[in-house]
Amino acid sequence: MAGEEASDSKVSLRTFLEHLSGAGKAIGVLTSGGDAQGMNAAVRAVVRMGIYVGAKVYFIYEGYQGMVDGGSNIVEADWESVSSILQVGGTIIGSARCKAFRTREGRLKAACNLVQRGITNLCVIGGDGSLTGANIFRKEWSGLLEELAQHGEIDKEQVQKHAYLNVVGMVGSIDNDFCGTDMTIGTDSALHRIIEVVDAIMTTAQSHQRTFVLEVMGRHCGYLALVSALACGADWVFLPESPPEEGWQENMCIKLSERAAQASHRRIQQAHALCVPGEPATTFQNRARKKRLNIIIVAEGAIDTQNKPITSEQIKELVVTQLGYDTRVTILGHVQRGGTPSAFDRILASRMGVEAVVALLQATPETPACVVSLSGNQAVRLPLVECVQMTQDVQKAMDERRFKDAVRLRGRSFETNLNTYKRLAIKFPDDQIVKSNCNVAVINVGAPAAGMNAAVRSAVRVGIADGHKMLAIYDGFEGFAKGQVKEIGWGDVGGWTGQGGSILGTKRTLPGKFLEDIAQQMRTHSINALLIIGGFETCDRIKQSASGTKRRVFIIETMGGYCGYLANMGALAAGADAAYIFEEPFDIRDLQSNVEHLTEKMKTTIQRGLVLRNESCSENYTTDFIYQLYSEEGKGVFDCRKNVLGHMQQGGAPSPFDRNFGTKISARAMQWISMKLKESPGKVGGNRYQCRSSVKAGDTRTPFSVDRGKRFVTDDSICVLGISKRNLFFQPVTELKKETDFEHRIPKEQWWLKLRPLMKILAKYEASYEVSDSGQLEHVHHRGHEEPAAI
């Protein structure tokens, strides 16, 4: 744990970066514009990575205003300066608007203050305005220094020594309104705040027959509104990029009233089934009619096709006047900026911060200002000017009422979100849907995981829209073998998105011993295709319990089987000191080294520690063993506590990411199934035993197919849908066999192991670093057909 041997593809990160940077580098880090959760994680990563490679790092307090004012606003940071800030929202170094920096006089003062401290590398965390200002500053830098020398404020030697300024940006914005990156720092946390409110509102709206209009941030970008609507199954959403068509008022009211009628009918049927002996059915019918809610989400910058604002109050008045529904407006406001940053934002910001420092060290006088971005699960660098230009092009398209262009310019992910929402929110009348004469079944397998229900809802609705008859299989393969198969309709999956666990039920039972029974059930129900949802357990958040205590080390055991993803990513998100995983063998010397490392740490002002252990990382070095070793070796220096998180990691409501990802990946799976069924030779409905298709989301174990002696038409008739680098793609199971360690149920190569050095570096360990993908400046371009997905 304390060190790694370098190989042909890896070199010591410190050696690699010192070779590039030389000595005497100074980096200034500032946050500017609106604050966003995760900014502190980015600041921490910049400071620690900078110090790790021998550079000086300076806090620039209060953004550009602090740079202009100088003095105590520019302070050298040390390792301990950024301790215990990962979980803190906002920004510890402050952020302020600065009119002075917009003038040349202001930028002259700022340049003088930086030169006096030898700062020629700037890391700016903010929105497009903040990054644009940094790029202007960079372009003017040599001229500003010449002018300062003429005024006698600096000498010629300083002009030559600090001849050029390097600028790297990280986008901190809860609106996700910056083109060139899949996610900006703070967006995921803002979505958490919104979904928490929506989930709370849904309970009170169910108690009373109410409609809620929820206004979220997004003056120029509808990302928060769109993804929130997708994640909670909202009835209607208003976005600046995609205004509703003329006559939307009538269309929305018709839809709301139809939904109410459908829900009432469905609940009356359920009430009959649940009727208690001795109580009239009409009592249950009346209760059923009253249990109806509508959720309408509005971006604060929502407009109509004439660019006129659509406000929450307007929508409320419309619903009350036309439908007579009890309607309430909730405006979230700055609640969306507050609270603890999510694990996603902590990891994203930490990755971006480290990459930003590497980019600064690799920069030359000819290197343009760049932005560190997220593309799929990859960190990339893009020219700042290109990103800003495309962001401005979106606003221009909206101003000129070219709304289709605005959606396209937002990127493939935004466009896919919008199209997916429309498919899932609006059901066409049955007589307008072309029937495929195909039966498609959906099953959950393995352990329950957050997001499963969102995936089932998405699959059912997309399948119905494609003309298929959708079947639900209850209780996994065991239930399948017993014939627990039932048709499931559009309305049956309403409200499933925010539910935890698996409503269909799931078991870990594998299909092997049930194959004959399952084959019979497939023939009985004429199943043409099977969507399998399940796989290795996942969790999106591990809390750091050590905050607020002194001289104490917490040892936390995480789930994951033999896969160390949770332990590793949890350690990165929580700022842990060590993480023990199966993929990286360790021995008693590593454990002893970690204890010594923590002992030294306790001599500083950072007097707490956190250690994570994957449940199956070692047969002998158990959680109890590690706890006892740390307790014994740390006597007199620190004490220990241990915690086995267990199944609490699988519980609770799914996060916005899990809801959104489950929805989109399942929709893609159903599109693939529909395509395969259309490609099948012969008429699928007429010869149901000729071809079957199967797709599995989220696992690498081999699914099955049984078919009266027939083989698949091609190997890609059975695929796993997942993420590889920047893309979602379907991979035939036959290919996956070569890449999978079936004994331990993990891939032979894990992409996230490349992030392991970051956790070690930020915990002050020596580490190695893979340099093959580093240092390339890419260009902004429109996405291809395959849509990237974030980590």
PDB file of C-alpha atoms in Angstrom, residues 526-725:
ATOM      1  CA  SER A 526     -44.538 -17.507 -26.293  1.00  0.00           C
ATOM      2  CA  ILE A 527     -41.613 -15.376 -25.113  1.00  0.00           C
ATOM      3  CA  ASN A 528     -39.627 -14.013 -28.049  1.00  0.00           C
ATOM      4  CA  ALA A 529     -37.091 -11.950 -26.094  1.00  0.00           C
ATOM      5  CA  LEU A 530     -35.875 -11.654 -22.526  1.00  0.00           C
ATOM      6  CA  LEU A 531     -34.430  -8.607 -20.759  1.00  0.00           C
ATOM      7  CA  ILE A 532     -32.399  -9.561 -17.686  1.00  0.00           C
ATOM      8  CA  ILE A 533     -31.739  -6.745 -15.199  1.00  0.00           C
ATOM      9  CA  GLY A 534     -29.304  -7.395 -12.390  1.00  0.00           C
ATOM     10  CA  GLY A 535     -25.733  -8.128 -11.521  1.00  0.00           C
ATOM     11  CA  PHE A 536     -23.009  -7.218  -9.102  1.00  0.00           C
ATOM     12  CA  GLU A 537     -24.127  -5.099  -6.196  1.00  0.00           C
ATOM     13  CA  THR A 538     -23.595  -1.354  -6.310  1.00  0.00           C
ATOM     14  CA  CYS A 539     -23.812   1.575  -3.929  1.00  0.00           C
ATOM     15  CA  ASP A 540     -23.374   5.277  -4.492  1.00  0.00           C
ATOM     16  CA  ARG A 541     -22.352   6.637  -1.116  1.00  0.00           C
ATOM     17  CA  ILE A 542     -20.150   5.775   1.868  1.00  0.00           C
ATOM     18  CA  LYS A 543     -20.130   8.314   4.681  1.00  0.00           C
ATOM     19  CA  GLN A 544     -17.009   9.278   6.518  1.00  0.00           C
ATOM     20  CA  SER A 545     -17.795   8.629  10.161  1.00  0.00           C
ATOM     21  CA  ALA A 546     -14.488   9.926  11.440  1.00  0.00           C
ATOM     22  CA  SER A 547     -15.232  13.655  11.159  1.00  0.00           C
ATOM     23  CA  GLY A 548     -15.284  15.493  14.443  1.00  0.00           C
ATOM     24  CA  THR A 549     -13.262  12.928  16.423  1.00  0.00           C
ATOM     25  CA  LYS A 550      -9.633  13.071  17.551  1.00  0.00           C
ATOM     26  CA  ARG A 551      -6.917  10.419  17.330  1.00  0.00           C
ATOM     27  CA  ARG A 552      -9.314   7.790  16.069  1.00  0.00           C
ATOM     28  CA  VAL A 553      -9.150   5.439  13.091  1.00  0.00           C
ATOM     29  CA  PHE A 554     -12.335   3.978  11.627  1.00  0.00           C
ATOM     30  CA  ILE A 555     -12.138   0.648   9.797  1.00  0.00           C
ATOM     31  CA  ILE A 556     -15.108   0.143   7.473  1.00  0.00           C
ATOM     32  CA  GLU A 557     -16.024  -3.070   5.656  1.00  0.00           C
ATOM     33  CA  THR A 558     -17.865  -2.617   2.360  1.00  0.00           C
ATOM     34  CA  MET A 559     -19.757  -5.082   0.182  1.00  0.00           C
ATOM     35  CA  GLY A 560     -18.879  -6.004  -3.392  1.00  0.00           C
ATOM     36  CA  GLY A 561     -17.845  -9.655  -3.250  1.00  0.00           C
ATOM     37  CA  TYR A 562     -14.416  -9.842  -4.890  1.00  0.00           C
ATOM     38  CA  CYS A 563     -14.880  -6.512  -6.658  1.00  0.00           C
ATOM     39  CA  GLY A 564     -13.147  -3.638  -4.879  1.00  0.00           C
ATOM     40  CA  TYR A 565     -15.006  -0.850  -6.703  1.00  0.00           C
ATOM     41  CA  LEU A 566     -17.024   0.250  -3.649  1.00  0.00           C
ATOM     42  CA  ALA A 567     -14.030   0.243  -1.325  1.00  0.00           C
ATOM     43  CA  ASN A 568     -11.788   2.068  -3.785  1.00  0.00           C
ATOM     44  CA  MET A 569     -14.277   4.690  -4.949  1.00  0.00           C
ATOM     45  CA  GLY A 570     -15.653   5.100  -1.436  1.00  0.00           C
ATOM     46  CA  ALA A 571     -12.111   5.758  -0.225  1.00  0.00           C
ATOM     47  CA  LEU A 572     -11.584   8.367  -2.936  1.00  0.00           C
ATOM     48  CA  ALA A 573     -14.913  10.038  -2.121  1.00  0.00           C
ATOM     49  CA  ALA A 574     -14.335  10.023   1.633  1.00  0.00           C
ATOM     50  CA  GLY A 575     -10.636  10.926   1.656  1.00  0.00           C
ATOM     51  CA  ALA A 576      -9.607   7.626   3.231  1.00  0.00           C
ATOM     52  CA  ASP A 577      -6.070   6.708   4.226  1.00  0.00           C
ATOM     53  CA  ALA A 578      -6.149   3.183   2.806  1.00  0.00           C
ATOM     54  CA  ALA A 579      -8.436   0.801   0.955  1.00  0.00           C
ATOM     55  CA  TYR A 580      -7.803  -2.926   0.838  1.00  0.00           C
ATOM     56  CA  ILE A 581      -9.153  -4.674  -2.260  1.00  0.00           C
ATOM     57  CA  PHE A 582      -8.938  -8.145  -3.825  1.00  0.00           C
ATOM     58  CA  GLU A 583      -7.563  -6.789  -7.112  1.00  0.00           C
ATOM     59  CA  GLU A 584      -4.420  -5.482  -5.403  1.00  0.00           C
ATOM     60  CA  PRO A 585      -2.880  -8.141  -3.130  1.00  0.00           C
ATOM     61  CA  PHE A 586      -1.347  -6.949   0.128  1.00  0.00           C
ATOM     62  CA  ASP A 587       0.586  -8.505   2.982  1.00  0.00           C
ATOM     63  CA  ILE A 588       1.524  -7.826   6.598  1.00  0.00           C
ATOM     64  CA  ARG A 589       4.270  -5.394   5.530  1.00  0.00           C
ATOM     65  CA  ASP A 590       1.708  -3.225   3.764  1.00  0.00           C
ATOM     66  CA  LEU A 591      -0.509  -3.263   6.852  1.00  0.00           C
ATOM     67  CA  GLN A 592       2.424  -2.283   9.035  1.00  0.00           C
ATOM     68  CA  SER A 593       3.348   0.514   6.618  1.00  0.00           C
ATOM     69  CA  ASN A 594      -0.200   1.868   6.788  1.00  0.00           C
ATOM     70  CA  VAL A 595      -0.138   1.860  10.588  1.00  0.00           C
ATOM     71  CA  GLU A 596       3.149   3.799  10.543  1.00  0.00           C
ATOM     72  CA  HIS A 597       1.675   6.233   8.037  1.00  0.00           C
ATOM     73  CA  LEU A 598      -1.302   6.877  10.338  1.00  0.00           C
ATOM     74  CA  THR A 599       0.970   7.231  13.355  1.00  0.00           C
ATOM     75  CA  GLU A 600       2.871  10.016  11.573  1.00  0.00           C
ATOM     76  CA  LYS A 601      -0.397  11.601  10.493  1.00  0.00           C
ATOM     77  CA  MET A 602      -1.602  11.799  14.108  1.00  0.00           C
ATOM     78  CA  LYS A 603       1.377  14.050  14.886  1.00  0.00           C
ATOM     79  CA  THR A 604      -0.132  16.711  12.628  1.00  0.00           C
ATOM     80  CA  THR A 605      -3.372  18.605  13.054  1.00  0.00           C
ATOM     81  CA  ILE A 606      -5.206  15.864  11.090  1.00  0.00           C
ATOM     82  CA  GLN A 607      -5.918  13.520  13.973  1.00  0.00           C
ATOM     83  CA  ARG A 608      -8.325  11.007  12.482  1.00  0.00           C
ATOM     84  CA  GLY A 609      -8.132   8.214   9.973  1.00  0.00           C
ATOM     85  CA  LEU A 610     -10.352   6.120   7.744  1.00  0.00           C
ATOM     86  CA  VAL A 611      -9.582   2.687   6.326  1.00  0.00           C
ATOM     87  CA  LEU A 612     -11.883   0.751   3.984  1.00  0.00           C
ATOM     88  CA  ARG A 613     -11.777  -2.987   3.396  1.00  0.00           C
ATOM     89  CA  ASN A 614     -13.578  -4.876   0.655  1.00  0.00           C
ATOM     90  CA  GLU A 615     -15.389  -7.855   2.217  1.00  0.00           C
ATOM     91  CA  SER A 616     -13.508 -10.490   0.179  1.00  0.00           C
ATOM     92  CA  CYS A 617     -10.157  -8.790  -0.279  1.00  0.00           C
ATOM     93  CA  SER A 618      -8.301 -11.437   1.732  1.00  0.00           C
ATOM     94  CA  GLU A 619      -9.168 -14.767   3.317  1.00  0.00           C
ATOM     95  CA  ASN A 620      -6.822 -14.242   6.259  1.00  0.00           C
ATOM     96  CA  TYR A 621      -6.567 -10.481   6.692  1.00  0.00           C
ATOM     97  CA  THR A 622     -10.148 -10.115   7.864  1.00  0.00           C
ATOM     98  CA  THR A 623     -11.784  -6.948   9.150  1.00  0.00           C
ATOM     99  CA  ASP A 624     -11.366  -8.231  12.720  1.00  0.00           C
ATOM    100  CA  PHE A 625      -7.694  -8.991  12.111  1.00  0.00           C
ATOM    101  CA  ILE A 626      -7.017  -5.531  10.672  1.00  0.00           C
ATOM    102  CA  TYR A 627      -8.965  -3.910  13.507  1.00  0.00           C
ATOM    103  CA  GLN A 628      -6.956  -5.811  16.139  1.00  0.00           C
ATOM    104  CA  LEU A 629      -3.648  -5.084  14.379  1.00  0.00           C
ATOM    105  CA  TYR A 630      -4.373  -1.352  14.147  1.00  0.00           C
ATOM    106  CA  SER A 631      -5.583  -1.288  17.769  1.00  0.00           C
ATOM    107  CA  GLU A 632      -2.444  -2.999  19.057  1.00  0.00           C
ATOM    108  CA  GLU A 633       0.093  -1.113  16.938  1.00  0.00           C
ATOM    109  CA  GLY A 634      -1.625   2.220  17.476  1.00  0.00           C
ATOM    110  CA  LYS A 635      -1.702   1.999  21.287  1.00  0.00           C
ATOM    111  CA  GLY A 636      -0.960   5.329  22.887  1.00  0.00           C
ATOM    112  CA  VAL A 637      -1.289   7.124  19.546  1.00  0.00           C
ATOM    113  CA  PHE A 638      -4.820   6.416  18.319  1.00  0.00           C
ATOM    114  CA  ASP A 639      -7.725   4.125  19.070  1.00  0.00           C
ATOM    115  CA  CYS A 640      -9.862   2.204  16.568  1.00  0.00           C
ATOM    116  CA  ARG A 641     -13.479   1.603  15.740  1.00  0.00           C
ATOM    117  CA  LYS A 642     -14.864  -0.798  13.139  1.00  0.00           C
ATOM    118  CA  ASN A 643     -18.115  -0.900  11.215  1.00  0.00           C
ATOM    119  CA  VAL A 644     -19.468  -3.512   8.816  1.00  0.00           C
ATOM    120  CA  LEU A 645     -21.905  -1.667   6.561  1.00  0.00           C
ATOM    121  CA  GLY A 646     -23.630  -4.798   5.276  1.00  0.00           C
ATOM    122  CA  HIS A 647     -26.964  -4.678   3.476  1.00  0.00           C
ATOM    123  CA  MET A 648     -27.632  -1.043   4.358  1.00  0.00           C
ATOM    124  CA  GLN A 649     -25.639  -0.371   1.172  1.00  0.00           C
ATOM    125  CA  GLN A 650     -28.437  -1.958  -0.865  1.00  0.00           C
ATOM    126  CA  GLY A 651     -31.248  -0.158   0.937  1.00  0.00           C
ATOM    127  CA  GLY A 652     -32.921   3.209   0.557  1.00  0.00           C
ATOM    128  CA  ALA A 653     -34.257   5.120  -2.400  1.00  0.00           C
ATOM    129  CA  PRO A 654     -32.153   5.072  -5.578  1.00  0.00           C
ATOM    130  CA  SER A 655     -29.992   8.098  -6.295  1.00  0.00           C
ATOM    131  CA  PRO A 656     -30.745  10.393  -9.255  1.00  0.00           C
ATOM    132  CA  PHE A 657     -27.847   8.805 -11.121  1.00  0.00           C
ATOM    133  CA  ASP A 658     -29.194   5.274 -10.589  1.00  0.00           C
ATOM    134  CA  ARG A 659     -32.699   6.295 -11.636  1.00  0.00           C
ATOM    135  CA  ASN A 660     -31.492   8.107 -14.729  1.00  0.00           C
ATOM    136  CA  PHE A 661     -28.919   5.507 -15.717  1.00  0.00           C
ATOM    137  CA  GLY A 662     -31.316   2.610 -15.099  1.00  0.00           C
ATOM    138  CA  THR A 663     -33.969   4.333 -17.187  1.00  0.00           C
ATOM    139  CA  LYS A 664     -31.690   5.121 -20.125  1.00  0.00           C
ATOM    140  CA  ILE A 665     -29.785   1.844 -20.247  1.00  0.00           C
ATOM    141  CA  SER A 666     -33.033  -0.124 -20.096  1.00  0.00           C
ATOM    142  CA  ALA A 667     -34.571   1.983 -22.873  1.00  0.00           C
ATOM    143  CA  ARG A 668     -31.493   1.273 -25.008  1.00  0.00           C
ATOM    144  CA  ALA A 669     -31.804  -2.439 -24.249  1.00  0.00           C
ATOM    145  CA  MET A 670     -35.415  -2.488 -25.408  1.00  0.00           C
ATOM    146  CA  GLN A 671     -34.490  -0.659 -28.609  1.00  0.00           C
ATOM    147  CA  TRP A 672     -31.876  -3.348 -29.260  1.00  0.00           C
ATOM    148  CA  ILE A 673     -34.404  -6.127 -28.618  1.00  0.00           C
ATOM    149  CA  SER A 674     -36.914  -4.524 -30.993  1.00  0.00           C
ATOM    150  CA  MET A 675     -34.228  -4.241 -33.658  1.00  0.00           C
ATOM    151  CA  LYS A 676     -33.194  -7.886 -33.233  1.00  0.00           C
ATOM    152  CA  LEU A 677     -36.797  -9.082 -33.422  1.00  0.00           C
ATOM    153  CA  LYS A 678     -37.302  -7.160 -36.665  1.00  0.00           C
ATOM    154  CA  GLU A 679     -34.107  -8.680 -38.077  1.00  0.00           C
ATOM    155  CA  SER A 680     -35.206 -12.251 -37.238  1.00  0.00           C
ATOM    156  CA  PRO A 681     -35.772 -14.450 -40.313  1.00  0.00           C
ATOM    157  CA  GLY A 682     -39.392 -15.305 -40.944  1.00  0.00           C
ATOM    158  CA  LYS A 683     -42.350 -13.809 -39.156  1.00  0.00           C
ATOM    159  CA  VAL A 684     -41.510 -13.719 -35.469  1.00  0.00           C
ATOM    160  CA  GLY A 685     -45.103 -13.760 -34.332  1.00  0.00           C
ATOM    161  CA  GLY A 686     -46.017 -16.651 -36.612  1.00  0.00           C
ATOM    162  CA  ASN A 687     -43.033 -18.883 -35.801  1.00  0.00           C
ATOM    163  CA  ARG A 688     -42.245 -18.088 -32.258  1.00  0.00           C
ATOM    164  CA  TYR A 689     -39.632 -20.806 -31.828  1.00  0.00           C
ATOM    165  CA  GLN A 690     -37.372 -19.687 -34.628  1.00  0.00           C
ATOM    166  CA  CYS A 691     -35.365 -16.984 -32.906  1.00  0.00           C
ATOM    167  CA  ARG A 692     -34.996 -15.511 -29.471  1.00  0.00           C
ATOM    168  CA  SER A 693     -33.022 -12.530 -28.239  1.00  0.00           C
ATOM    169  CA  SER A 694     -31.730 -11.759 -24.796  1.00  0.00           C
ATOM    170  CA  VAL A 695     -29.948  -8.770 -23.366  1.00  0.00           C
ATOM    171  CA  LYS A 696     -28.615  -8.283 -19.885  1.00  0.00           C
ATOM    172  CA  ALA A 697     -27.949  -4.968 -18.193  1.00  0.00           C
ATOM    173  CA  GLY A 698     -25.275  -4.693 -15.549  1.00  0.00           C
ATOM    174  CA  ASP A 699     -23.670  -8.150 -15.295  1.00  0.00           C
ATOM    175  CA  THR A 700     -21.064 -10.312 -16.976  1.00  0.00           C
ATOM    176  CA  ARG A 701     -22.392 -13.765 -16.115  1.00  0.00           C
ATOM    177  CA  THR A 702     -23.672 -15.723 -19.091  1.00  0.00           C
ATOM    178  CA  PRO A 703     -27.462 -15.527 -19.570  1.00  0.00           C
ATOM    179  CA  PHE A 704     -29.230 -18.408 -21.253  1.00  0.00           C
ATOM    180  CA  SER A 705     -31.584 -19.311 -24.024  1.00  0.00           C
ATOM    181  CA  VAL A 706     -33.442 -22.565 -24.665  1.00  0.00           C
ATOM    182  CA  ASP A 707     -35.154 -23.095 -27.978  1.00  0.00           C
ATOM    183  CA  ARG A 708     -36.361 -26.558 -29.120  1.00  0.00           C
ATOM    184  CA  GLY A 709     -32.998 -27.555 -30.526  1.00  0.00           C
ATOM    185  CA  LYS A 710     -32.474 -24.268 -32.377  1.00  0.00           C
ATOM    186  CA  ARG A 711     -29.333 -22.139 -32.016  1.00  0.00           C
ATOM    187  CA  PHE A 712     -29.157 -18.373 -32.097  1.00  0.00           C
ATOM    188  CA  VAL A 713     -29.034 -16.915 -35.576  1.00  0.00           C
ATOM    189  CA  THR A 714     -25.839 -15.085 -34.614  1.00  0.00           C
ATOM    190  CA  ASP A 715     -23.662 -14.825 -31.531  1.00  0.00           C
ATOM    191  CA  ASP A 716     -24.849 -11.263 -30.932  1.00  0.00           C
ATOM    192  CA  SER A 717     -28.404 -12.460 -30.299  1.00  0.00           C
ATOM    193  CA  ILE A 718     -27.433 -12.521 -26.622  1.00  0.00           C
ATOM    194  CA  CYS A 719     -25.526  -9.517 -25.330  1.00  0.00           C
ATOM    195  CA  VAL A 720     -24.579  -7.588 -22.243  1.00  0.00           C
ATOM    196  CA  LEU A 721     -25.191  -3.832 -22.334  1.00  0.00           C
ATOM    197  CA  GLY A 722     -22.696  -1.738 -20.419  1.00  0.00           C
ATOM    198  CA  ILE A 723     -20.151   1.080 -20.437  1.00  0.00           C
ATOM    199  CA  SER A 724     -16.733   0.864 -21.999  1.00  0.00           C
ATOM    200  CA  LYS A 725     -14.668   4.037 -21.642  1.00  0.00           C
TER     201      LYS A 725
END
